[in-house]
mmCIF file with all atom_site columns, C-alpha atoms in Angstrom:
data_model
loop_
_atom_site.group_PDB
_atom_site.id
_atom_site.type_symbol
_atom_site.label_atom_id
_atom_site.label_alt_id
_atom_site.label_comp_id
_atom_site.label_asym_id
_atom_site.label_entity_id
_atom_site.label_seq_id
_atom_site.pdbx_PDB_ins_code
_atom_site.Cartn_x
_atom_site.Cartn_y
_atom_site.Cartn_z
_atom_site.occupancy
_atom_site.B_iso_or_equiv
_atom_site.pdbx_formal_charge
_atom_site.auth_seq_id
_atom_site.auth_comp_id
_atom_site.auth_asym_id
_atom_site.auth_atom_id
_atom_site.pdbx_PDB_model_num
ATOM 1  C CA . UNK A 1 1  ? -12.221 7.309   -0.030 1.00 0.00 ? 680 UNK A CA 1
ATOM 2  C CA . UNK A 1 2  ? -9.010  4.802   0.634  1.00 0.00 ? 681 UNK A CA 1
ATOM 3  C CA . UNK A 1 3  ? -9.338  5.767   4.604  1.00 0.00 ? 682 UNK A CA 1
ATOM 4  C CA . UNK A 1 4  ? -12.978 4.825   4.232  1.00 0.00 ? 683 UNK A CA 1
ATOM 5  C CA . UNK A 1 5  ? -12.765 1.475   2.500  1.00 0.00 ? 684 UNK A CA 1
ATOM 6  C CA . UNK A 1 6  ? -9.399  0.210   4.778  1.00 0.00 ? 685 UNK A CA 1
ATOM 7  C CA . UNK A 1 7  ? -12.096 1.137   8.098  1.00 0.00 ? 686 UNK A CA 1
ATOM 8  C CA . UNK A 1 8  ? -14.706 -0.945  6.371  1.00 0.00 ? 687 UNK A CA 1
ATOM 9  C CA . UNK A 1 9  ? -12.466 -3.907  5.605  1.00 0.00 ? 688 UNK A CA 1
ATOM 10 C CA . UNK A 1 10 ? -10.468 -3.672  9.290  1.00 0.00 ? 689 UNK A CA 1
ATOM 11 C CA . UNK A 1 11 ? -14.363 -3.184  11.146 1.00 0.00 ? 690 UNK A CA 1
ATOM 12 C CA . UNK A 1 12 ? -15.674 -6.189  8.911  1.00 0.00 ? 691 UNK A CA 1
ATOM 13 C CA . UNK A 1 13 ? -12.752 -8.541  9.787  1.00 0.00 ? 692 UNK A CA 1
ATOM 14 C CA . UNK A 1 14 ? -13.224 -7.369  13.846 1.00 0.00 ? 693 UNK A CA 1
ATOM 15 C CA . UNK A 1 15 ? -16.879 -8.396  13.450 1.00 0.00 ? 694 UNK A CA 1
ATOM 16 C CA . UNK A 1 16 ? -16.010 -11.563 12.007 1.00 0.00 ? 695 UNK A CA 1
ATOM 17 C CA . UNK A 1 17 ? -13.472 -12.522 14.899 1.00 0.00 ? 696 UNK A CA 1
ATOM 18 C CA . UNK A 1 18 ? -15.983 -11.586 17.184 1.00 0.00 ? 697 UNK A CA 1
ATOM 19 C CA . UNK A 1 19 ? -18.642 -13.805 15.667 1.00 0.00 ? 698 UNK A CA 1
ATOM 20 C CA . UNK A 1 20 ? -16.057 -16.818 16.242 1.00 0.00 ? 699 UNK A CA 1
ATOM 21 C CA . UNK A 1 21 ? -14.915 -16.144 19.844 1.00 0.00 ? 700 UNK A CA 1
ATOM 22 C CA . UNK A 1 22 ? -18.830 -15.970 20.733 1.00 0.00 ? 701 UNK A CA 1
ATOM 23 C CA . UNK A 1 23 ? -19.489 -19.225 19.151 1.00 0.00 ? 702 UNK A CA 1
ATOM 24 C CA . UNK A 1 24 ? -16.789 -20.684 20.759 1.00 0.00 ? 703 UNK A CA 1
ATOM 25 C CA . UNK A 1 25 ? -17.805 -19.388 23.752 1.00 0.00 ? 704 UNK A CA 1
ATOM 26 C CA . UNK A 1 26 ? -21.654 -20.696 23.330 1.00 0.00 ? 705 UNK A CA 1
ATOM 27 C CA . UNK A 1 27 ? -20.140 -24.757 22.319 1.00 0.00 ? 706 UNK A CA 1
ATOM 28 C CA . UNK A 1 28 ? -17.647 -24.373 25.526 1.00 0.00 ? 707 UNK A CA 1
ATOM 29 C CA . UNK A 1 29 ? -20.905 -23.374 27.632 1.00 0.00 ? 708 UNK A CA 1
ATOM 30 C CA . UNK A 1 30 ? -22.935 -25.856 26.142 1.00 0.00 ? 709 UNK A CA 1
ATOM 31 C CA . UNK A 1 31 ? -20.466 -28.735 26.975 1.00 0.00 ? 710 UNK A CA 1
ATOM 32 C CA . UNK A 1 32 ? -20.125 -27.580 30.760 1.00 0.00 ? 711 UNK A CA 1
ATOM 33 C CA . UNK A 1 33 ? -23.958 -27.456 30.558 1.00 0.00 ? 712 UNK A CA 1
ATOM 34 C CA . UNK A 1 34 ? -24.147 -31.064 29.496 1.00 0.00 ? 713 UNK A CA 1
ATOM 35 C CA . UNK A 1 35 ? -20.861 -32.061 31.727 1.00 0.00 ? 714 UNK A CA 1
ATOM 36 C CA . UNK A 1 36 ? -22.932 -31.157 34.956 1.00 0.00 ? 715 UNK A CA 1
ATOM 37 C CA . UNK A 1 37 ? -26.077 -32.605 34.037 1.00 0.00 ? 716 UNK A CA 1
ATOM 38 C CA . UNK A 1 38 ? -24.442 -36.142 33.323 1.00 0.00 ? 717 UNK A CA 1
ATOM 39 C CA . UNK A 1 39 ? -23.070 -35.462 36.747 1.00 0.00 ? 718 UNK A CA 1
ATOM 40 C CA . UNK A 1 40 ? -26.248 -34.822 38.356 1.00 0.00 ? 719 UNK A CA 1
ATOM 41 C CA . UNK A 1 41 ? -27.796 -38.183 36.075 1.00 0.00 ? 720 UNK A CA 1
ATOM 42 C CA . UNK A 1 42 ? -25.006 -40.186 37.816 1.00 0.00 ? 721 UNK A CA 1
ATOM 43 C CA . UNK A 1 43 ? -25.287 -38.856 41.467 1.00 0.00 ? 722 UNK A CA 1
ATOM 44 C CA . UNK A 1 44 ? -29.483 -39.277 40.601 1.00 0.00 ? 723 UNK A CA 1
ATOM 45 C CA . UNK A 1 45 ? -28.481 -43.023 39.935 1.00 0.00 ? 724 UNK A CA 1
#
């Protein structure tokens, strides 16, 4: 039963590190999204 909750608890902390590095990953994308279409805004101008 121990071996059972410590791979619940060590699974629910790799799923929560894994939620962060996506979201992180999604804001970076997002701001090199908006980074190239002020560029394009600019060049348009």
């Amino acid at each position: 039963m121990r071996k059972l909750l410590i791979l619940a608890v060590a699974a629910a902390a790799l799923t929560t590190a894994a939620c962060n590095t996506v979201q992180g990953l999604g804001r970076d994308t997002q701001a090199a999204g908006e980074a190239v279409s002020d560029a394009a805004r600019d060049a348009k101008n």
